[in-house]
Amino acid sequence: MTAGPKKMEILAPAGDGEALRAAVFSGAHAVYLGLKQFSARRTAGNFTPEELAGATAFCHARNVKVYVAVNTTLWPGELAAAADCVRAAAEAGADALIVQDLAAAALARRMAPGLLLHGSTQMSVHSPAGVRQLAAMGFSRVVLARELSLAEVRAIAQDSPIELEVFVHGALCMSVSGQCYMSAFLGGRSGNRGGCAGPCRLPFAADGSGAAHLSLKDLCAAASLPQLAGAGVASAKIEGRLRGPEYVAAAVHACGESLAGRPWDEALLRDVFSRSGFTNGYLAGRMDGSMFGVRTPEDTAASRAALPAVRGLYRRERQAVPVHFTAVCEAEGVKLTARDEAGNAAIVYGEETPLPAERDQRPAIQKALEKTGGTPFYAAGLQVEGEPGYLPGAVWNELRRAALEKLLQKREAPRPLPCAAPRLPAAAHHPCRAALPLWARFEAWEQASAEWLPRLEGFILPIAEAERVPAALRQKAVLELPRAEFGAMEAAVQKQIGATREGGFRGYLAQNLAHFELAKGLPLYGGFGLNITNPLAAEEYRRLGLKALTVLPEVPLAEMEALEPGIPTWALVYGHMPLMMTRACPLHNVTDCARCEKQGVLTDRKRRKFPVRCGGGVRQIYNPVPLYMGERLGEVPADAGLALFTLETRAEAAKALELLAARAPWPGEFTRGLYYKPAP
């Protein structure tokens, strides 16, 4: 981090123009917003390119920064439209682009190098190596995962080469952001594409309990802002692009008061919007059943009563821009100059001839010019040149009004960034293979049968299982690195890589950006946790060193055809998809870790049973039915099919491989996932 203290930024959501004004008038230092496409909150009002230009001018005139979220995964046919979004952000003069997909980052670097890149929380960055990797890729800031403790944030910030942004208020997803596939696989609406239907907020039960187990209370860490600022966090982010202006203003005001060391009304903030109250469990390192909650009728009634009380926070302009006045007084009239800190100046002339004054007019002039209410300016200084004569207060008021109006117009003038035409990948068509080779991923060595290992093109096994692989098979074995490495896990994984790098293994499966630093120089393969969905992102990952990659199973086959990155592609053809990866345990409401067997079952309102498995500091919630493509392997446009084994016994895994090899139908209930979903 750069030396010396720096004021923490309060970053507010702006789902529409009204929320944007509320954020600015209540004291936000920056806002983040989305365009009509490729926003992770696509059901918010969002902005057209023209509205974005106006919003940016409005904010910049008031010393507020604007970050544009293009933070969804992109399908191959959407790259040209994504380039239009990058152009709109650059032409509006936005301060940064928030991205999840490396394709959006590549487009921004090619088209508008002056547009700063912020890594979205959808990138699942939660460790020092992940932050360093983003810095090496040209990012200036990363939005850290919400699941980190204050101690973990402090450890990341200690040597971070780029700015850190941390969520401090708003809704908490149950899953680690970017690693949730529940809405996509259960309802066909992908959270990675901004369409989350929120199935986790619906009732789930465990062991006969009727309690909700996948809904967390809203986060409120306003009280922790001084500690976060002291740790080196650059930006305090408020979630809520789907919320109204009252919510935005209340959260911004509370954060501002906390940073200033003044008391703030937590009860009012809770009443404006909460789910059975607030939690700060992650930052406090206290992950237990108290984190869980739902939106109740009582919460809704409290909101209706509380909203009028906060509207006064954003009714009027916030006077946050200093202006210096210079009044040049001559016998024939007055010239008034208003100058801001950026050097912009507005000059107006008085048409009325001053009368001789019986006493010093400077105090009266100063009093008149300090009346800047209703504008974003406050008088920071006055210089009077010459001997002022008498002019009525109304004249000085009009001069002040005219000067500040002209100055505001100058400050609102467009400041576009240079923007070049996009260079998009050439159109490609990945043919289906008549005989699709099979790879298999096993959760444990016990699942792998001696009969099938020689017949596979290769196999994947968690790195913790490495020593169990016989030397004769290691050339076919890729060691899987964990998708999540919170806290001390990253150092443990780095140690495991060091212990296995000379072991004769085929390579390592990267599932997180941190792995490209931890396993630098070693053979790397890409797992589905990287969320690769288009040829430009695939090209970026190939440049980072991948020898093969897994296409995100959310990508329809019709779109998958365009992925031809110059390295082999794998498509998931069997597996109980991990729908969620969570750090908070959904079983905490019925048991505690001391009595838990590291596994359980959640039952939804349709009586479907979702297996839960605990390990590596996280919990995985699996789809009850497997994805299966056996009799349709010939329709899969990839270089290999990947069978994902997680819950199966050895016999069940072998049977699934037999059915895949025979291209036989699945004998029970299954899903095709999103493979046949129509293109948008």
XYZ file of C-alpha atoms in Angstrom:
680
model
C 0.000 0.000 0.000
C 1.103 3.564 -0.531
C 2.541 5.272 2.503
C 0.493 7.612 4.637
C -3.163 7.618 5.663
C -5.845 8.141 3.074
C -9.465 9.056 3.608
C -11.760 6.085 3.164
C -14.232 6.395 0.310
C -17.938 5.812 0.936
C -19.227 4.063 -2.180
C -22.998 4.054 -2.696
C -25.286 2.080 -5.022
C -27.254 3.883 -7.716
C -29.888 1.647 -9.245
C -31.528 4.622 -10.938
C -31.315 8.398 -11.166
C -33.260 9.058 -7.976
C -31.009 6.769 -5.943
C -27.981 8.444 -7.506
C -29.118 11.896 -6.369
C -29.831 10.531 -2.896
C -26.324 9.068 -2.724
C -24.664 12.305 -3.795
C -26.795 14.622 -1.633
C -26.328 12.448 1.465
C -22.542 12.466 1.229
C -21.242 9.572 -0.890
C -17.752 10.032 -2.312
C -18.458 7.673 -5.221
C -21.348 5.765 -6.774
C -21.504 2.544 -8.735
C -24.170 1.866 -11.319
C -24.994 -0.365 -14.241
C -26.003 0.047 -17.840
C -29.050 -1.687 -19.267
C -26.916 -4.685 -20.239
C -24.367 -6.814 -18.372
C -25.205 -5.532 -14.909
C -25.250 -8.019 -12.031
C -28.436 -6.225 -10.930
C -30.218 -6.300 -14.247
C -33.638 -5.770 -12.635
C -32.546 -2.399 -11.245
C -33.517 0.702 -13.221
C -29.966 1.041 -14.598
C -28.872 3.625 -17.163
C -28.810 4.142 -20.919
C -25.545 5.510 -22.383
C -27.130 8.958 -22.543
C -28.316 8.740 -18.944
C -24.869 7.536 -17.899
C -23.262 10.589 -19.492
C -25.659 12.875 -17.614
C -25.190 11.004 -14.336
C -21.422 11.165 -14.649
C -21.483 14.897 -15.371
C -23.788 15.448 -12.387
C -21.500 13.471 -10.085
C -18.205 14.919 -11.330
C -19.538 18.449 -10.862
C -19.956 17.532 -7.194
C -16.597 15.749 -6.716
C -18.222 12.312 -6.729
C -16.656 9.472 -8.722
C -18.608 7.092 -10.959
C -17.839 3.383 -11.354
C -19.707 1.491 -14.075
C -20.495 -2.166 -13.415
C -20.136 -4.429 -16.449
C -19.926 -7.343 -14.070
C -21.619 -10.380 -15.563
C -20.270 -13.285 -17.555
C -20.472 -12.735 -21.306
C -21.514 -15.200 -23.961
C -19.667 -15.267 -27.308
C -22.441 -13.498 -29.173
C -22.456 -10.636 -26.670
C -18.884 -9.364 -27.017
C -19.773 -6.613 -29.490
C -22.546 -5.352 -27.181
C -20.125 -5.488 -24.236
C -17.696 -3.368 -26.248
C -20.496 -0.817 -26.678
C -20.835 -0.680 -22.883
C -17.107 -0.059 -22.501
C -17.360 2.713 -25.079
C -20.328 4.259 -23.263
C -18.373 4.289 -19.985
C -15.335 5.863 -21.640
C -17.334 8.466 -23.532
C -19.147 9.415 -20.335
C -15.787 9.909 -18.624
C -16.469 7.287 -15.938
C -13.738 6.795 -13.360
C -13.571 2.991 -13.455
C -15.134 -0.164 -14.825
C -16.149 -2.967 -12.436
C -15.782 -6.333 -14.195
C -16.194 -10.025 -13.494
C -15.362 -11.473 -16.907
C -11.785 -11.192 -18.160
C -13.280 -10.477 -21.582
C -14.697 -7.175 -20.306
C -11.297 -6.333 -18.833
C -9.592 -7.155 -22.137
C -12.029 -4.967 -24.060
C -11.400 -2.069 -21.680
C -7.614 -2.389 -21.988
C -7.820 -2.476 -25.783
C -10.394 0.273 -26.214
C -9.931 2.681 -23.289
C -6.625 2.229 -21.447
C -7.423 5.313 -19.373
C -10.440 3.590 -17.826
C -9.403 2.042 -14.497
C -10.309 -1.580 -13.837
C -11.898 -2.778 -10.592
C -12.226 -6.510 -9.989
C -15.810 -7.339 -8.991
C -16.596 -9.419 -5.921
C -17.935 -11.873 -8.534
C -14.271 -12.715 -9.204
C -14.194 -14.494 -5.822
C -10.937 -12.864 -4.711
C -10.364 -13.531 -1.020
C -6.629 -14.013 -0.530
C -3.328 -12.111 -0.903
C -2.266 -14.111 -3.971
C -5.545 -13.355 -5.728
C -5.088 -9.632 -5.110
C -1.499 -9.726 -6.364
C -2.590 -11.600 -9.477
C -5.201 -8.956 -10.297
C -2.586 -6.250 -9.789
C -0.273 -8.034 -12.234
C -3.132 -8.028 -14.754
C -3.478 -4.246 -14.587
C -6.345 -3.850 -12.123
C -6.238 -0.849 -9.791
C -8.754 -2.140 -7.229
C -10.443 -5.343 -6.119
C -13.775 -5.789 -4.355
C -12.979 -8.456 -1.775
C -15.278 -11.378 -1.028
C -17.849 -10.598 1.653
C -16.905 -13.617 3.778
C -13.589 -12.275 5.112
C -12.922 -11.444 8.754
C -11.362 -8.141 9.779
C -8.122 -9.968 10.588
C -8.110 -11.549 7.111
C -8.808 -8.200 5.451
C -5.973 -6.660 7.452
C -3.583 -9.431 6.358
C -4.512 -8.920 2.689
C -4.194 -5.144 2.945
C -0.773 -5.305 4.560
C 1.071 -5.903 1.305
C -1.626 -5.210 -1.284
C -0.276 -3.428 -4.386
C -3.753 -2.152 -5.311
C -6.754 -0.609 -3.581
C -9.156 -2.790 -1.607
C -12.906 -2.323 -1.506
C -15.003 -4.024 1.182
C -18.773 -4.397 1.512
C -19.967 -2.761 4.735
C -23.749 -2.720 4.403
C -26.579 -4.468 2.596
C -27.796 -7.882 1.516
C -25.545 -10.898 2.006
C -25.619 -13.730 -0.503
C -25.416 -17.137 1.121
C -22.870 -18.267 -1.446
C -19.450 -16.875 -2.153
C -20.119 -14.403 -4.969
C -19.306 -15.759 -8.411
C -19.545 -19.343 -7.163
C -23.331 -19.692 -6.959
C -25.116 -21.727 -9.621
C -28.351 -22.426 -7.723
C -30.595 -19.966 -9.553
C -29.186 -21.063 -12.911
C -29.657 -24.797 -12.386
C -32.956 -24.646 -10.497
C -34.662 -21.861 -12.424
C -32.655 -21.126 -15.550
C -31.738 -17.603 -14.349
C -28.037 -17.189 -13.711
C -26.734 -15.062 -10.870
C -23.492 -14.742 -12.813
C -25.500 -12.988 -15.513
C -27.479 -10.710 -13.213
C -30.653 -12.771 -13.260
C -30.647 -14.392 -9.816
C -34.167 -15.417 -8.809
C -33.170 -15.751 -5.149
C -34.151 -19.415 -4.576
C -32.009 -19.403 -1.441
C -34.444 -16.971 0.219
C -37.225 -19.583 -0.041
C -37.828 -21.962 2.881
C -35.378 -24.803 3.454
C -35.394 -27.233 6.341
C -32.862 -29.599 7.889
C -33.510 -32.590 10.132
C -37.206 -31.772 10.351
C -36.703 -28.116 11.188
C -38.946 -25.581 9.493
C -36.382 -22.778 9.777
C -34.795 -21.040 6.797
C -31.222 -22.191 6.311
C -29.999 -20.348 3.237
C -30.991 -16.761 4.063
C -28.592 -14.490 5.907
C -29.471 -11.275 7.688
C -28.304 -8.097 6.001
C -24.790 -6.944 6.713
C -24.207 -3.837 8.810
C -20.565 -3.044 9.482
C -20.869 0.716 9.765
C -19.411 0.520 13.254
C -16.328 -1.227 11.846
C -15.448 1.510 9.353
C -12.733 3.113 11.516
C -11.031 -0.274 11.924
C -11.315 -1.032 8.208
C -9.878 2.377 7.355
C -7.041 1.732 9.798
C -6.385 -1.624 8.142
C -5.839 0.118 4.800
C -9.183 -0.447 3.061
C -9.707 2.279 0.446
C -13.449 2.006 -0.114
C -16.469 1.108 2.023
C -19.109 -0.310 -0.303
C -22.852 -0.261 0.320
C -24.872 -2.957 -1.435
C -28.308 -2.023 -2.760
C -28.863 -1.184 -6.423
C -32.326 -2.700 -6.040
C -33.152 -0.440 -3.101
C -34.805 2.982 -3.038
C -33.280 6.397 -2.388
C -34.240 6.370 1.306
C -32.219 3.205 1.881
C -29.233 4.650 0.024
C -29.301 7.937 1.928
C -29.691 6.251 5.320
C -26.748 3.907 4.724
C -24.483 6.654 3.348
C -25.315 8.925 6.278
C -24.609 6.184 8.839
C -21.252 5.372 7.229
C -20.283 9.037 7.109
C -21.142 9.546 10.775
C -19.217 6.443 11.776
C -16.108 7.514 9.882
C -16.324 10.944 11.505
C -16.538 9.385 14.957
C -20.080 10.594 15.550
C -23.029 8.517 16.783
C -25.520 7.198 14.246
C -28.968 5.655 14.569
C -28.647 1.907 14.011
C -32.299 1.317 14.877
C -33.424 3.709 12.130
C -31.049 2.102 9.656
C -32.408 -1.319 10.578
C -35.985 -0.162 10.164
C -35.291 1.287 6.716
C -34.429 -2.229 5.525
C -33.241 -5.406 7.212
C -33.936 -9.110 7.419
C -34.721 -9.774 11.064
C -31.989 -7.337 11.991
C -28.327 -7.134 11.002
C -25.228 -9.290 11.190
C -21.519 -8.523 11.181
C -20.570 -12.145 11.655
C -18.029 -12.432 8.872
C -15.983 -9.365 9.775
C -16.202 -10.222 13.471
C -15.122 -13.810 12.788
C -18.306 -15.103 14.411
C -20.030 -17.421 11.940
C -22.917 -19.085 13.730
C -26.684 -19.406 13.646
C -27.164 -15.770 14.642
C -26.217 -14.752 11.070
C -29.408 -16.213 9.592
C -32.639 -14.298 9.077
C -35.508 -13.591 6.696
C -37.574 -10.570 5.747
C -40.654 -10.591 7.967
C -43.965 -8.695 7.795
C -42.778 -6.770 10.851
C -39.665 -5.677 8.939
C -41.827 -4.444 6.068
C -44.084 -2.477 8.402
C -41.066 -0.896 10.096
C -39.758 0.222 6.718
C -43.002 1.957 5.805
C -42.899 3.865 9.057
C -39.195 4.765 8.840
C -38.855 5.987 5.265
C -40.280 9.496 5.745
C -37.776 10.182 8.523
C -34.770 9.787 6.220
C -35.963 11.776 3.209
C -34.582 14.954 4.686
C -31.082 13.512 4.199
C -31.247 14.001 0.434
C -33.754 16.797 -0.181
C -31.130 19.473 -0.792
C -27.767 19.800 -2.438
C -24.873 18.867 -0.220
C -22.399 21.745 -0.123
C -19.157 19.848 -0.607
C -17.247 21.737 -3.328
C -15.061 24.628 -2.133
C -15.167 27.816 -4.185
C -13.000 30.926 -3.896
C -14.453 34.305 -4.803
C -12.545 37.301 -6.110
C -14.409 40.620 -6.276
C -12.722 43.341 -8.301
C -14.345 46.651 -7.333
C -14.020 49.657 -9.638
C -15.938 52.918 -9.903
C -17.992 51.783 -12.880
C -18.884 48.322 -11.574
C -17.893 44.946 -10.090
C -16.313 41.838 -11.618
C -16.910 38.668 -9.596
C -14.882 35.508 -10.236
C -15.767 32.106 -8.741
C -12.924 29.576 -8.950
C -12.937 25.921 -7.871
C -10.047 23.715 -6.717
C -9.595 22.303 -10.231
C -8.915 25.732 -11.689
C -12.290 26.210 -13.364
C -13.349 29.845 -13.240
C -16.603 31.659 -13.919
C -16.673 35.465 -14.332
C -19.730 37.711 -14.143
C -20.046 41.497 -14.250
C -22.322 43.758 -12.271
C -24.277 46.300 -14.309
C -25.097 48.589 -11.403
C -22.729 51.413 -10.480
C -21.683 51.269 -6.806
C -22.567 54.198 -4.578
C -20.124 55.793 -2.160
C -20.053 53.750 1.060
C -20.078 55.218 4.549
C -18.457 52.117 6.056
C -16.383 49.052 4.983
C -18.479 46.887 2.681
C -16.283 43.753 2.903
C -18.251 42.060 5.744
C -21.527 42.591 3.879
C -20.024 41.227 0.640
C -18.685 38.161 2.429
C -22.041 37.508 4.073
C -23.829 37.710 0.722
C -21.365 35.429 -1.064
C -21.495 32.792 1.680
C -25.179 32.163 0.986
C -24.498 29.204 -1.320
C -27.406 27.036 -0.181
C -29.117 25.090 -2.953
C -25.799 24.616 -4.770
C -22.993 22.059 -4.344
C -20.586 24.870 -3.390
C -19.455 26.459 -0.159
C -17.466 29.672 0.109
C -13.893 28.767 1.020
C -12.380 32.220 0.622
C -12.927 35.790 -0.532
C -10.485 38.278 -1.969
C -11.626 41.873 -2.539
C -9.554 44.035 -4.846
C -10.063 47.767 -4.904
C -12.230 49.818 -2.593
C -15.796 48.469 -2.685
C -18.665 50.900 -2.914
C -22.164 50.170 -1.742
C -24.362 47.756 -3.680
C -27.649 46.324 -2.398
C -27.481 42.784 -1.042
C -29.784 41.629 -3.851
C -27.131 42.635 -6.410
C -24.432 40.582 -4.706
C -26.863 37.664 -4.393
C -27.550 37.768 -8.120
C -23.822 37.998 -8.944
C -23.148 35.001 -6.703
C -26.005 33.011 -8.216
C -24.903 33.751 -11.799
C -21.246 32.967 -11.092
C -21.985 29.650 -9.397
C -24.413 28.649 -12.135
C -21.730 29.243 -14.782
C -19.137 27.405 -12.681
C -21.429 24.411 -12.274
C -21.975 24.312 -16.029
C -18.214 24.203 -16.554
C -17.827 21.430 -14.020
C -20.573 19.441 -15.734
C -18.891 19.664 -19.127
C -18.183 16.177 -20.571
C -14.734 14.726 -19.936
C -14.629 11.705 -22.245
C -11.730 9.279 -22.207
C -9.996 8.307 -25.464
C -11.638 5.194 -26.866
C -10.562 3.020 -29.794
C -12.550 0.528 -31.844
C -12.732 -2.956 -30.316
C -10.653 -5.855 -31.576
C -12.941 -8.844 -31.195
C -11.956 -12.477 -31.715
C -12.570 -13.825 -35.181
C -15.713 -15.883 -35.496
C -14.990 -19.538 -34.773
C -16.915 -22.772 -34.840
C -15.926 -25.594 -32.538
C -17.106 -28.830 -34.182
C -18.585 -31.653 -32.153
C -16.303 -34.687 -31.947
C -17.572 -38.060 -33.081
C -15.776 -39.762 -30.191
C -15.614 -37.438 -27.198
C -12.739 -38.430 -24.883
C -13.629 -38.608 -21.195
C -11.999 -37.020 -18.185
C -13.183 -37.660 -14.642
C -12.897 -35.624 -11.487
C -13.002 -37.639 -8.247
C -13.637 -36.240 -4.783
C -11.467 -38.933 -3.216
C -9.186 -41.722 -4.374
C -11.720 -44.336 -3.189
C -14.085 -43.280 -5.999
C -11.596 -44.148 -8.752
C -11.795 -47.738 -10.003
C -8.754 -49.539 -11.383
C -10.896 -50.624 -14.347
C -11.660 -47.091 -15.485
C -8.493 -45.095 -14.771
C -6.553 -46.506 -17.779
C -9.504 -45.829 -20.099
C -9.784 -42.153 -19.206
C -8.003 -39.398 -21.126
C -7.024 -38.057 -17.711
C -8.399 -37.592 -14.226
C -8.569 -34.882 -11.576
C -8.153 -35.325 -7.844
C -7.967 -32.791 -4.975
C -4.372 -31.956 -4.142
C -4.877 -33.299 -0.615
C -5.246 -36.771 -2.210
C -2.000 -36.515 -4.201
C 0.052 -39.023 -2.196
C -2.543 -41.733 -2.814
C -2.015 -41.714 -6.585
C 0.371 -44.506 -7.705
C 3.479 -43.301 -9.503
C 2.448 -45.148 -12.669
C -0.746 -43.074 -12.956
C 0.560 -39.640 -12.065
C 1.146 -38.589 -15.663
C -2.631 -38.760 -16.114
C -3.449 -36.966 -12.857
C -4.256 -33.257 -12.541
C -4.292 -32.014 -8.939
C -7.265 -29.805 -8.135
C -6.618 -26.631 -6.118
C -9.469 -25.483 -3.822
C -11.936 -22.908 -5.133
C -11.806 -21.224 -1.702
C -8.650 -20.533 0.313
C -9.736 -18.339 3.201
C -7.257 -17.337 5.871
C -4.408 -19.784 6.479
C -5.568 -22.117 3.700
C -3.648 -20.256 1.015
C -0.332 -20.886 2.757
C -1.305 -24.553 3.211
C -2.123 -24.903 -0.497
C 1.147 -23.225 -1.447
C 2.943 -25.775 0.716
C 1.050 -28.626 -0.981
C 2.037 -27.320 -4.410
C 5.674 -27.217 -3.317
C 5.482 -30.781 -2.027
C 3.960 -32.156 -5.260
C 5.605 -30.124 -8.008
C 8.325 -32.742 -8.565
C 5.961 -35.666 -8.061
C 5.410 -36.477 -11.728
C 1.843 -35.198 -11.922
C 0.339 -33.900 -15.160
C -0.443 -30.486 -13.682
C -2.816 -28.481 -11.483
C -6.430 -27.425 -11.831
C -6.769 -23.658 -11.300
C -10.126 -22.654 -9.805
C -9.346 -19.132 -8.638
C -7.166 -16.267 -9.876
C -4.857 -16.818 -6.884
C -3.756 -20.122 -8.393
C -2.026 -18.412 -11.298
C 0.445 -16.925 -8.829
C 0.651 -19.893 -6.466
C 1.356 -22.353 -9.301
C 3.183 -19.990 -11.636
C 5.357 -21.803 -14.150
C 3.616 -25.149 -13.595
C 1.202 -26.864 -16.024
C -2.250 -25.406 -15.348
C -5.735 -26.488 -16.372
C -8.866 -24.398 -15.814
C -11.766 -25.541 -13.646
C -15.388 -24.411 -13.822
C -14.773 -22.057 -10.865
C -13.071 -19.641 -13.286
C -16.451 -19.076 -14.995
C -15.083 -19.095 -18.560
C -17.927 -18.421 -20.991
C -16.541 -16.799 -24.165
C -13.551 -16.931 -26.542
C -12.006 -13.636 -25.430
C -11.916 -14.699 -21.775
C -10.589 -18.094 -22.857
C -7.847 -16.334 -24.800
C -6.933 -14.303 -21.707
C -6.693 -17.443 -19.584
C -4.603 -19.161 -22.237
C -2.169 -16.255 -22.023
C -2.063 -16.751 -18.269
C -0.850 -20.294 -18.882
C -3.807 -22.668 -19.156
C -3.230 -25.852 -21.167
C -6.953 -26.712 -21.206
C -10.087 -25.211 -19.692
C -13.538 -26.181 -18.453
C -16.385 -24.233 -20.011
C -18.800 -22.962 -17.357
C -21.772 -25.389 -17.445
C -24.167 -22.427 -17.637
C -23.123 -21.823 -21.276
C -25.644 -23.207 -23.817
C -24.226 -25.592 -26.395
C -25.133 -23.157 -29.183
C -22.849 -20.549 -27.571
C -20.186 -23.085 -26.613
C -19.557 -23.712 -30.316
C -17.789 -20.339 -30.545
C -15.178 -21.239 -27.917
C -12.056 -22.127 -29.873
C -9.210 -20.712 -27.733
C -6.350 -22.725 -29.230
C -6.249 -25.093 -26.251
C -8.542 -28.041 -25.461
C -11.943 -27.291 -23.963
C -13.767 -29.540 -21.524
C -17.525 -29.620 -21.013
C -19.281 -31.069 -17.988
C -21.218 -34.126 -19.150
C -22.064 -35.681 -15.787
C -22.210 -34.500 -12.212
C -24.159 -33.276 -9.197
C -23.360 -29.616 -9.713
C -22.171 -27.741 -6.597
C -24.962 -25.165 -6.511
C -23.452 -23.124 -3.690
C -20.140 -22.725 -1.927
C -20.741 -21.094 1.432
C -18.578 -20.083 4.370
C -21.480 -19.691 6.791
C -22.856 -23.149 7.556
C -26.518 -23.682 6.607
C -26.762 -26.438 9.239
C -25.921 -24.105 12.110
C -29.586 -23.598 12.892
C -30.002 -27.256 13.911
C -26.589 -28.273 15.180
C -23.121 -26.974 15.966
C -19.739 -27.981 14.614
C -18.889 -30.066 17.682
C -21.813 -32.438 16.993
C -21.801 -32.268 13.203
C -20.580 -35.110 10.972
C -19.545 -32.607 8.259
C -22.529 -33.496 6.119
C -26.270 -33.088 6.058
C -29.329 -32.547 3.912
C -31.488 -29.499 3.218
C -35.077 -30.017 2.075
C -36.853 -27.362 0.038
C -40.572 -26.623 -0.131
C -40.959 -29.158 -2.979
C -39.421 -31.835 -0.740
C -36.259 -32.045 -2.827
C -33.242 -33.003 -0.741
C -29.993 -31.100 -1.287
C -26.839 -32.779 0.050
C -24.485 -30.589 2.097
C -20.799 -31.399 2.585
C -18.301 -29.541 4.761
C -14.543 -29.355 4.181
C -11.691 -26.974 3.554
C -13.370 -24.198 5.512
C -16.455 -24.073 3.263
C -19.699 -25.947 2.671
C -20.897 -27.240 -0.686
C -24.596 -27.609 -1.452
C -25.191 -30.029 -4.324
C -27.936 -30.460 -6.881
C -30.026 -33.508 -5.934
C -30.075 -34.691 -9.553
C -27.052 -34.998 -11.832
C -26.447 -33.230 -15.082
C -26.186 -35.930 -17.743
C -25.383 -35.800 -21.466
C -24.582 -39.456 -22.222
C -26.839 -40.126 -25.220
C -26.168 -36.598 -26.506
C -22.386 -36.494 -26.276
C -22.262 -36.042 -30.030
C -23.939 -32.645 -29.621
C -21.315 -31.280 -27.208
C -18.895 -28.890 -29.032
C -15.843 -29.529 -26.841
C -12.611 -31.483 -26.987
C -13.434 -33.681 -24.004
C -16.284 -34.479 -21.657
C -15.750 -34.132 -17.924
C -17.539 -36.343 -15.404
C -17.702 -34.652 -12.012
C -17.869 -37.137 -9.122
C -18.614 -35.744 -5.679
C -21.246 -37.744 -3.755
C -20.909 -41.082 -5.567
C -19.467 -44.363 -4.362
C -16.839 -46.128 -6.488
C -19.507 -48.388 -7.968
C -21.791 -45.454 -8.788
C -18.936 -43.563 -10.454
C -17.994 -46.595 -12.532
C -21.617 -47.074 -13.601
C -21.896 -43.430 -14.696
C -18.717 -43.782 -16.773
C -20.074 -46.951 -18.384
C -23.271 -45.171 -19.384
C -21.340 -42.202 -20.768
C -19.009 -44.427 -22.793
C -21.979 -46.334 -24.186
C -23.893 -43.098 -24.845
C -26.773 -44.656 -23.015
C -29.712 -42.871 -21.373
C -29.592 -42.124 -17.638
C -31.849 -44.545 -15.737
C -33.141 -42.034 -13.164
C -33.965 -38.362 -12.787
C -31.432 -35.979 -14.351
C -31.056 -32.522 -15.869
C -29.507 -31.081 -19.022
C -28.789 -27.903 -17.104
C -28.730 -24.832 -19.323
C -27.179 -26.561 -22.333
C -30.302 -26.159 -24.456
C -31.389 -22.765 -23.154
C -32.091 -20.368 -26.075
C -29.618 -17.552 -26.649
C -30.736 -14.090 -25.423
